[in-house]
Amino acid sequence: MTDIDPSFVPEIIIESPGRINFIGGHTDYNNGFVLPAAIDKKIRFYFRKIDSLENAMIFSKQYEHPIKINLSHIVKSDVIWENYILGVILQIQKLGKKLRGFECVIDSNLPIGSGLSSSAALECGMAFGLDKLFELNLTKTEMVQLSMQAEHEFVGTKCGIMDQFASVNGKKDNAILLDCRSKEYRYIPTVLDPYKIVLLNTNVSHQLSDGQYNSRQDECAEAVSIIQKKFPEVNSLRDVSLSMLEVSKQSLSPIHYKRALFVVQENERVLKSVKALEENNIEELGKLIYASHDGLRNLYEITCPELDYLIDFSKNKEYVMGARVMGGGFGGCTINLVYEDFVKPYIEEVSKAYKEKFNIDLSAFEVNLSNGTTLRK
Ligand code: ADP
Ligand code: MG
């Protein structure tokens, strides 16, 4: 195979968005509630078929070398980003769908590894593109599911369903209330005027598959198995109420209690946030978002000094209604609801203060709620 020509004329173009999550941190893999939305930062995929039964080549402009794939022999790679693609291809094949040779060029304006779920955007865009290119007739639910499965099996991050779900099902100017237990969802019209959604990227890198993310999952599962001894009907932290948790407190270690308490409280906060949005009560929404960060900091312990600094900074500004860490934690982005007239001065001030404190450049950008994975051509 020769190298891919990035200027080739594509047959189809797919756009796959990243996502924010207003509230509901780490509740997804606990079968709880989340409130994500797809955003106008995306990965774009240019696909064309080639005259081969088993060769595929994918080039990402964000990485140096293309992946060359033998479709009849999909195995894990030592290069992390390749595994997201390989995993998706294998999952599609496991559904009995036939792929043929293709080329794909990927380009992106979605920050990588920052809690905006570039990984899900990558998986879902790949699944969506192959579905369209080869007329596989996959349903959106299948694409969401197989993308998540690819991340579990090929990358080793045991992520919940939220990221892939939001990337595929996003709707302009709406958030999605998703029940990760039943997979039922409801679009929530989201008018934040006069507030804007500002993301601040700490530019501290995290690698979720490195263990902390999975260890929180293990701790939650352990808490469930202890609570189950008194309450056999409990299958996940979603099924636990505050009173059940208090009854079980004696049997739980302080760590298990803290993790469980956070999840139980966070689920309640998500539902209260939906009510606040429906009543156009941005002040209440903001308070819940700040409370979410406090829980993620003190109970769930997935923040870091850079994230906490940014949140403390915003708490001192009366024009920032709410702020919290988004995504897996230990770095990445914070989401901030900022009064529109103050967006520019706020970004300037916080960037300067952050640079002075940590000697790291902050990246800041505004996002809008957008549609999910789409065929552009
Ligand atoms: P997040 O999903 O929050 O961005 P993750 O660590 O879960 O962070 O996923 C980031 C990984 O996804 C990257 O390390 C890379 O392997 C893959 N990825 C994301 N965007 C791209 C891209 N444009 N091209 C190739 N791989 C990408
Ligand atoms: Mg991810």
CSV table of C-alpha atoms and ligand atoms in Angstrom, one decimal:
chain,number,residue,atom,x,y,z
A,1,MET,CA,0.0,0.0,0.0
A,2,THR,CA,1.2,3.5,-0.8
A,3,ASP,CA,0.7,6.3,1.6
A,4,ILE,CA,-2.7,8.0,1.7
A,5,ASP,CA,-3.1,11.3,-0.2
A,6,PRO,CA,-4.8,13.6,2.3
A,7,SER,CA,-6.1,15.8,-0.5
A,8,PHE,CA,-8.2,12.9,-2.1
A,9,VAL,CA,-11.8,13.6,-3.1
A,10,PRO,CA,-14.0,12.0,-0.4
A,11,GLU,CA,-17.2,10.1,-1.2
A,12,ILE,CA,-18.7,11.1,2.2
A,13,ILE,CA,-17.8,13.5,5.0
A,14,ILE,CA,-18.9,12.9,8.6
A,15,GLU,CA,-18.8,15.3,11.5
A,16,SER,CA,-18.7,13.9,15.0
A,17,PRO,CA,-19.0,16.3,17.9
A,18,GLY,CA,-17.4,16.3,21.3
A,19,ARG,CA,-19.7,16.8,24.3
A,20,ILE,CA,-20.0,18.7,27.5
A,21,ASN,CA,-21.8,17.5,30.6
A,22,PHE,CA,-23.6,20.1,32.6
A,23,ILE,CA,-23.8,17.9,35.6
A,24,GLY,CA,-23.7,14.2,36.5
A,25,GLY,CA,-20.0,13.5,36.9
A,26,HIS,CA,-19.1,9.8,37.2
A,27,THR,CA,-22.8,8.8,37.5
A,28,ASP,CA,-23.0,7.2,34.1
A,29,TYR,CA,-21.1,4.0,34.9
A,30,ASN,CA,-23.1,3.9,38.1
A,31,ASN,CA,-26.3,3.6,36.1
A,32,GLY,CA,-27.3,7.1,37.1
A,33,PHE,CA,-28.5,10.3,35.5
A,34,VAL,CA,-26.4,12.6,33.3
A,35,LEU,CA,-27.1,15.9,31.5
A,36,PRO,CA,-24.7,16.1,28.5
A,37,ALA,CA,-24.9,18.0,25.2
A,38,ALA,CA,-23.0,17.7,21.9
A,39,ILE,CA,-21.0,20.8,21.1
A,40,ASP,CA,-19.7,22.7,18.0
A,41,LYS,CA,-16.2,21.3,18.4
A,42,LYS,CA,-15.8,18.3,16.2
A,43,ILE,CA,-13.8,15.6,14.4
A,44,ARG,CA,-14.3,15.5,10.7
A,45,PHE,CA,-13.9,12.3,8.7
A,46,TYR,CA,-13.3,12.1,4.9
A,47,PHE,CA,-14.0,8.6,3.6
A,48,ARG,CA,-13.7,6.9,0.2
A,49,LYS,CA,-13.8,3.3,-0.8
A,50,ILE,CA,-10.8,1.7,-2.5
A,51,ASP,CA,-10.4,-1.2,-4.8
A,52,SER,CA,-9.4,-3.8,-2.2
A,53,LEU,CA,-11.2,-6.3,-0.2
A,54,GLU,CA,-9.1,-6.1,2.9
A,55,ASN,CA,-6.9,-3.1,3.0
A,56,ALA,CA,-7.8,0.1,4.9
A,57,MET,CA,-5.8,3.2,5.7
A,58,ILE,CA,-6.6,5.9,8.1
A,59,PHE,CA,-4.6,9.1,8.5
A,60,SER,CA,-5.3,11.5,11.4
A,61,LYS,CA,-3.9,15.0,10.9
A,62,GLN,CA,-3.3,15.1,14.6
A,63,TYR,CA,-0.9,12.2,14.5
A,64,GLU,CA,2.2,11.6,12.4
A,65,HIS,CA,1.8,8.1,10.9
A,66,PRO,CA,-1.3,6.6,9.2
A,67,ILE,CA,-2.7,3.3,10.3
A,68,LYS,CA,-2.6,0.5,7.7
A,69,ILE,CA,-5.1,-2.2,8.5
A,70,ASN,CA,-5.7,-5.7,7.3
A,71,LEU,CA,-9.5,-6.0,7.7
A,72,SER,CA,-9.3,-9.8,7.9
A,73,HIS,CA,-7.0,-9.7,10.8
A,74,ILE,CA,-7.8,-7.0,13.4
A,75,VAL,CA,-5.4,-7.1,16.4
A,76,LYS,CA,-4.5,-4.5,19.1
A,77,SER,CA,-1.8,-2.0,18.3
A,78,ASP,CA,0.9,-0.5,20.5
A,79,VAL,CA,-0.2,3.0,19.3
A,80,ILE,CA,-3.1,4.1,21.5
A,81,TRP,CA,-5.1,6.1,19.0
A,82,GLU,CA,-5.1,3.2,16.6
A,83,ASN,CA,-7.0,1.0,19.1
A,84,TYR,CA,-10.1,3.3,19.1
A,85,ILE,CA,-10.3,2.7,15.3
A,86,LEU,CA,-9.4,-1.0,15.3
A,87,GLY,CA,-11.8,-1.6,18.2
A,88,VAL,CA,-14.7,-0.1,16.2
A,89,ILE,CA,-13.9,-2.1,13.1
A,90,LEU,CA,-13.7,-5.3,15.1
A,91,GLN,CA,-17.0,-4.6,16.8
A,92,ILE,CA,-18.7,-3.9,13.5
A,93,GLN,CA,-17.4,-7.2,12.2
A,94,LYS,CA,-18.6,-9.0,15.3
A,95,LEU,CA,-22.1,-7.9,14.3
A,96,GLY,CA,-21.7,-9.8,11.1
A,97,LYS,CA,-21.3,-6.7,8.9
A,98,LYS,CA,-18.9,-6.9,6.0
A,99,LEU,CA,-16.4,-4.2,5.4
A,100,ARG,CA,-14.3,-3.6,2.3
A,101,GLY,CA,-11.2,-1.5,1.6
A,102,PHE,CA,-11.4,2.2,2.4
A,103,GLU,CA,-9.3,5.3,3.1
A,104,CYS,CA,-10.1,7.9,5.7
A,105,VAL,CA,-8.6,11.2,6.6
A,106,ILE,CA,-9.4,12.6,10.0
A,107,ASP,CA,-9.1,16.2,11.1
A,108,SER,CA,-10.3,17.8,14.3
A,109,ASN,CA,-10.7,21.0,16.3
A,110,LEU,CA,-11.7,19.1,19.4
A,111,PRO,CA,-9.1,19.2,22.1
A,112,ILE,CA,-7.7,15.8,22.8
A,113,GLY,CA,-7.7,14.2,26.3
A,114,SER,CA,-9.4,17.2,27.9
A,115,GLY,CA,-12.7,15.8,29.1
A,116,LEU,CA,-14.6,16.7,25.9
A,117,SER,CA,-14.7,13.1,24.8
A,118,SER,CA,-12.6,13.2,21.7
A,119,SER,CA,-12.4,9.4,22.1
A,120,ALA,CA,-16.1,8.9,21.7
A,121,ALA,CA,-16.3,11.4,18.8
A,122,LEU,CA,-13.5,9.4,17.1
A,123,GLU,CA,-15.3,6.0,17.7
A,124,CYS,CA,-18.7,7.2,16.8
A,125,GLY,CA,-17.6,9.1,13.7
A,126,MET,CA,-15.8,6.0,12.5
A,127,ALA,CA,-18.8,3.8,13.1
A,128,PHE,CA,-21.1,6.3,11.5
A,129,GLY,CA,-18.9,6.7,8.4
A,130,LEU,CA,-18.4,3.0,7.8
A,131,ASP,CA,-22.1,2.5,8.2
A,132,LYS,CA,-22.8,5.1,5.5
A,133,LEU,CA,-20.0,4.1,3.2
A,134,PHE,CA,-20.9,0.4,3.1
A,135,GLU,CA,-24.7,0.7,3.8
A,136,LEU,CA,-24.5,-1.5,6.9
A,137,ASN,CA,-27.9,-0.4,8.3
A,138,LEU,CA,-26.6,0.0,11.8
A,139,THR,CA,-29.0,1.7,14.2
A,140,LYS,CA,-27.8,4.7,16.3
A,141,THR,CA,-28.2,2.5,19.4
A,142,GLU,CA,-25.9,-0.1,17.8
A,143,MET,CA,-23.3,2.6,16.9
A,144,VAL,CA,-23.3,3.9,20.5
A,145,GLN,CA,-23.1,0.5,22.0
A,146,LEU,CA,-20.3,-0.8,19.7
A,147,SER,CA,-18.3,2.4,20.1
A,148,MET,CA,-18.4,2.0,23.9
A,149,GLN,CA,-17.5,-1.7,23.6
A,150,ALA,CA,-14.5,-0.8,21.4
A,151,GLU,CA,-13.2,1.5,24.1
A,152,HIS,CA,-13.7,-1.1,26.8
A,153,GLU,CA,-12.1,-4.0,24.9
A,154,PHE,CA,-9.4,-2.3,22.8
A,155,VAL,CA,-8.3,0.7,24.8
A,156,GLY,CA,-9.1,-0.6,28.3
A,157,THR,CA,-11.1,2.4,29.6
A,158,LYS,CA,-14.3,1.0,31.1
A,159,CYS,CA,-16.3,4.2,30.2
A,160,GLY,CA,-20.1,4.5,30.6
A,161,ILE,CA,-22.5,5.1,27.8
A,162,MET,CA,-22.8,8.9,28.1
A,163,ASP,CA,-20.0,10.1,25.8
A,164,GLN,CA,-21.0,8.0,22.8
A,165,PHE,CA,-24.7,8.6,23.4
A,166,ALA,CA,-24.3,12.4,23.5
A,167,SER,CA,-21.9,12.5,20.5
A,168,VAL,CA,-24.4,10.5,18.4
A,169,ASN,CA,-27.7,11.9,19.7
A,170,GLY,CA,-26.9,15.5,20.3
A,171,LYS,CA,-29.5,18.2,19.3
A,172,LYS,CA,-28.8,21.8,18.7
A,173,ASP,CA,-29.7,24.1,21.6
A,174,ASN,CA,-30.7,21.1,23.8
A,175,ALA,CA,-29.1,19.1,26.6
A,176,ILE,CA,-30.0,15.4,27.0
A,177,LEU,CA,-31.3,14.0,30.3
A,178,LEU,CA,-30.1,10.4,30.0
A,179,ASP,CA,-31.0,7.7,32.4
A,180,CYS,CA,-28.0,5.4,32.1
A,181,ARG,CA,-29.9,2.5,33.7
A,182,SER,CA,-32.9,2.4,31.3
A,183,LYS,CA,-31.2,4.3,28.5
A,184,GLU,CA,-34.3,6.4,28.3
A,185,TYR,CA,-33.6,10.0,27.4
A,186,ARG,CA,-35.3,13.3,27.0
A,187,TYR,CA,-34.2,16.5,25.3
A,188,ILE,CA,-34.1,19.5,27.5
A,189,PRO,CA,-34.3,22.8,25.6
A,190,THR,CA,-31.4,24.8,27.0
A,191,VAL,CA,-31.5,28.6,26.8
A,192,LEU,CA,-28.9,30.1,29.0
A,193,ASP,CA,-29.1,33.7,27.9
A,194,PRO,CA,-27.4,35.9,29.0
A,195,TYR,CA,-24.9,33.3,30.1
A,196,LYS,CA,-22.4,31.6,27.8
A,197,ILE,CA,-20.7,28.2,28.2
A,198,VAL,CA,-17.0,28.8,28.6
A,199,LEU,CA,-14.6,25.9,28.8
A,200,LEU,CA,-11.2,26.3,30.4
A,201,ASN,CA,-8.7,23.7,29.5
A,202,THR,CA,-6.1,23.2,32.3
A,203,ASN,CA,-3.8,21.7,29.7
A,204,VAL,CA,-2.8,19.2,32.4
A,205,SER,CA,-2.9,15.9,30.6
A,206,HIS,CA,-4.6,12.8,31.8
A,207,GLN,CA,-4.6,9.3,30.4
A,208,LEU,CA,-7.9,7.7,31.6
A,209,SER,CA,-6.8,4.2,30.9
A,210,ASP,CA,-3.9,4.7,33.3
A,211,GLY,CA,-6.0,3.5,36.2
A,212,GLN,CA,-7.6,6.2,38.4
A,213,TYR,CA,-10.7,6.1,36.3
A,214,ASN,CA,-11.0,2.4,36.5
A,215,SER,CA,-10.2,2.4,40.2
A,216,ARG,CA,-13.1,4.7,41.0
A,217,GLN,CA,-15.3,2.2,39.1
A,218,ASP,CA,-13.9,-0.6,41.3
A,219,GLU,CA,-14.5,1.4,44.5
A,220,CYS,CA,-18.1,2.0,43.5
A,221,ALA,CA,-18.6,-1.7,42.7
A,222,GLU,CA,-17.1,-2.7,46.0
A,223,ALA,CA,-19.5,-0.2,47.8
A,224,VAL,CA,-22.4,-1.8,46.0
A,225,SER,CA,-21.4,-5.3,47.1
A,226,ILE,CA,-21.3,-4.1,50.7
A,227,ILE,CA,-24.6,-2.3,50.6
A,228,GLN,CA,-26.2,-5.3,48.9
A,229,LYS,CA,-25.7,-7.3,52.1
A,230,LYS,CA,-28.4,-5.2,53.8
A,231,PHE,CA,-30.3,-4.3,50.6
A,232,PRO,CA,-30.2,-7.3,48.2
A,233,GLU,CA,-32.3,-5.4,45.6
A,234,VAL,CA,-29.4,-2.9,45.0
A,235,ASN,CA,-27.6,-3.5,41.7
A,236,SER,CA,-25.7,-0.3,41.4
A,237,LEU,CA,-25.3,3.0,43.3
A,238,ARG,CA,-28.2,4.3,41.3
A,239,ASP,CA,-30.5,2.1,43.4
A,240,VAL,CA,-29.2,3.5,46.6
A,241,SER,CA,-31.0,6.2,48.6
A,242,LEU,CA,-29.4,8.5,51.2
A,243,SER,CA,-31.2,6.6,53.9
A,244,MET,CA,-30.0,3.2,52.7
A,245,LEU,CA,-26.5,4.7,52.6
A,246,GLU,CA,-26.7,5.9,56.2
A,247,VAL,CA,-27.9,2.4,57.3
A,248,SER,CA,-24.9,0.9,55.6
A,249,LYS,CA,-22.4,3.5,56.7
A,250,GLN,CA,-20.9,1.3,59.6
A,251,SER,CA,-20.0,-1.5,57.1
A,252,LEU,CA,-18.4,0.8,54.6
A,253,SER,CA,-14.8,2.1,54.7
A,254,PRO,CA,-14.5,5.9,54.7
A,255,ILE,CA,-13.4,5.8,51.1
A,256,HIS,CA,-16.3,3.6,50.0
A,257,TYR,CA,-18.8,5.8,51.9
A,258,LYS,CA,-17.4,9.0,50.3
A,259,ARG,CA,-17.6,7.6,46.8
A,260,ALA,CA,-21.1,6.3,47.3
A,261,LEU,CA,-22.3,9.5,48.9
A,262,PHE,CA,-21.1,11.5,46.0
A,263,VAL,CA,-22.9,9.4,43.4
A,264,VAL,CA,-26.2,9.4,45.4
A,265,GLN,CA,-26.1,13.2,45.8
A,266,GLU,CA,-25.0,13.8,42.3
A,267,ASN,CA,-27.9,11.9,40.8
A,268,GLU,CA,-30.3,14.1,42.8
A,269,ARG,CA,-28.4,17.2,41.6
A,270,VAL,CA,-28.9,16.2,37.9
A,271,LEU,CA,-32.7,15.9,38.4
A,272,LYS,CA,-32.8,19.3,40.2
A,273,SER,CA,-30.7,20.8,37.4
A,274,VAL,CA,-33.3,19.7,34.8
A,275,LYS,CA,-36.0,21.4,36.8
A,276,ALA,CA,-33.9,24.5,37.1
A,277,LEU,CA,-33.3,24.6,33.3
A,278,GLU,CA,-37.0,24.0,32.7
A,279,GLU,CA,-37.8,26.9,35.0
A,280,ASN,CA,-35.1,29.0,33.4
A,281,ASN,CA,-33.5,29.4,36.8
A,282,ILE,CA,-29.8,29.7,35.8
A,283,GLU,CA,-28.8,30.8,39.3
A,284,GLU,CA,-30.1,27.5,40.8
A,285,LEU,CA,-28.4,25.5,38.0
A,286,GLY,CA,-25.2,27.3,38.7
A,287,LYS,CA,-25.3,26.5,42.5
A,288,LEU,CA,-25.9,22.8,41.6
A,289,ILE,CA,-22.9,22.8,39.3
A,290,TYR,CA,-20.7,24.3,42.0
A,291,ALA,CA,-21.9,21.7,44.4
A,292,SER,CA,-21.1,19.0,41.9
A,293,HIS,CA,-17.5,20.2,41.8
A,294,ASP,CA,-17.3,20.3,45.6
A,295,GLY,CA,-18.4,16.7,45.7
A,296,LEU,CA,-15.9,15.7,43.0
A,297,ARG,CA,-13.2,17.4,44.9
A,298,ASN,CA,-13.9,16.3,48.5
A,299,LEU,CA,-15.8,13.0,48.2
A,300,TYR,CA,-14.9,11.5,44.8
A,301,GLU,CA,-11.4,13.0,44.8
A,302,ILE,CA,-10.8,13.2,41.0
A,303,THR,CA,-9.7,16.9,40.9
A,304,CYS,CA,-6.2,18.3,41.0
A,305,PRO,CA,-4.7,21.6,42.2
A,306,GLU,CA,-5.1,23.2,38.7
A,307,LEU,CA,-8.8,22.4,38.5
A,308,ASP,CA,-9.5,23.5,42.0
A,309,TYR,CA,-7.7,26.7,41.5
A,310,LEU,CA,-9.9,27.5,38.4
A,311,ILE,CA,-13.1,26.7,40.3
A,312,ASP,CA,-12.1,28.8,43.4
A,313,PHE,CA,-11.2,31.6,41.0
A,314,SER,CA,-14.6,31.6,39.4
A,315,LYS,CA,-16.4,31.3,42.7
A,316,ASN,CA,-15.1,34.8,43.5
A,317,LYS,CA,-16.7,36.3,40.4
A,318,GLU,CA,-20.3,37.1,40.8
A,319,TYR,CA,-20.8,36.9,37.0
A,320,VAL,CA,-19.7,33.2,36.9
A,321,MET,CA,-22.9,31.4,37.9
A,322,GLY,CA,-21.5,27.9,38.1
A,323,ALA,CA,-18.3,25.9,37.3
A,324,ARG,CA,-17.1,22.4,37.7
A,325,VAL,CA,-14.6,19.9,36.4
A,326,MET,CA,-15.9,17.9,33.4
A,327,GLY,CA,-15.0,14.4,32.3
A,328,GLY,CA,-12.8,11.9,34.0
A,329,GLY,CA,-10.9,14.5,36.1
A,330,PHE,CA,-7.2,14.8,37.1
A,331,GLY,CA,-6.9,17.6,34.5
A,332,GLY,CA,-8.8,18.5,31.4
A,333,CYS,CA,-11.5,21.1,31.2
A,334,THR,CA,-13.8,23.0,33.5
A,335,ILE,CA,-17.2,24.1,32.4
A,336,ASN,CA,-18.2,27.7,33.4
A,337,LEU,CA,-21.5,29.6,33.0
A,338,VAL,CA,-20.3,33.2,32.4
A,339,TYR,CA,-22.4,36.3,31.9
A,340,GLU,CA,-21.9,37.2,28.3
A,341,ASP,CA,-20.5,40.7,28.8
A,342,PHE,CA,-17.8,39.3,31.0
A,343,VAL,CA,-16.6,36.4,28.9
A,344,LYS,CA,-13.7,38.2,27.4
A,345,PRO,CA,-12.3,40.0,30.5
A,346,TYR,CA,-12.9,36.8,32.5
A,347,ILE,CA,-10.8,34.7,30.1
A,348,GLU,CA,-8.1,37.3,30.1
A,349,GLU,CA,-8.0,37.5,33.9
A,350,VAL,CA,-8.1,33.8,34.7
A,351,SER,CA,-5.6,33.0,32.0
A,352,LYS,CA,-3.1,35.5,33.4
A,353,ALA,CA,-3.6,34.3,37.0
A,354,TYR,CA,-3.3,30.6,36.0
A,355,LYS,CA,-0.1,31.3,34.1
A,356,GLU,CA,1.3,33.1,37.1
A,357,LYS,CA,0.3,30.3,39.5
A,358,PHE,CA,1.3,27.2,37.5
A,359,ASN,CA,3.4,28.5,34.6
A,360,ILE,CA,1.0,26.7,32.2
A,361,ASP,CA,-1.0,28.3,29.4
A,362,LEU,CA,-4.7,28.0,29.8
A,363,SER,CA,-6.8,27.5,26.7
A,364,ALA,CA,-10.3,29.0,26.9
A,365,PHE,CA,-13.2,28.8,24.4
A,366,GLU,CA,-16.9,29.3,24.2
A,367,VAL,CA,-19.0,26.4,23.0
A,368,ASN,CA,-22.6,26.1,21.7
A,369,LEU,CA,-24.9,23.1,21.8
A,370,SER,CA,-25.0,21.3,18.5
A,371,ASN,CA,-26.4,18.3,16.6
A,372,GLY,CA,-24.9,14.8,17.0
A,373,THR,CA,-22.8,12.9,14.5
A,374,THR,CA,-23.9,14.0,11.0
A,375,LEU,CA,-23.4,13.1,7.4
A,376,ARG,CA,-22.2,16.3,5.7
A,377,LYS,CA,-21.9,15.0,2.2
B,1,ADP,P1,-11.1,12.6,25.9
B,1,ADP,O1,-12.1,11.6,25.4
B,1,ADP,O2,-11.6,13.4,27.1
B,1,ADP,O3,-10.6,13.6,24.8
B,1,ADP,P2,-9.5,10.3,26.2
B,1,ADP,O4,-8.1,10.0,26.9
B,1,ADP,O5,-10.6,9.4,26.6
B,1,ADP,O6,-9.8,11.8,26.4
B,1,ADP,O7,-9.3,10.1,24.6
B,1,ADP,C1,-8.3,10.8,23.9
B,1,ADP,C2,-7.7,9.8,22.9
B,1,ADP,O8,-8.5,9.7,21.8
B,1,ADP,C3,-6.4,10.3,22.3
B,1,ADP,O9,-5.3,10.0,23.1
B,1,ADP,C4,-6.3,9.6,21.0
B,1,ADP,O10,-5.8,8.3,21.2
B,1,ADP,C5,-7.8,9.5,20.6
B,1,ADP,N1,-8.1,10.7,19.7
B,1,ADP,C6,-8.9,11.8,20.0
B,1,ADP,N2,-8.9,12.6,18.9
B,1,ADP,C7,-8.2,12.1,17.9
B,1,ADP,C8,-7.9,12.5,16.6
B,1,ADP,N3,-8.3,13.6,16.0
B,1,ADP,N4,-7.1,11.6,15.8
B,1,ADP,C9,-6.7,10.5,16.4
B,1,ADP,N5,-6.9,10.0,17.6
B,1,ADP,C10,-7.7,10.8,18.4
B,2,MG,MG,-12.7,9.8,26.4
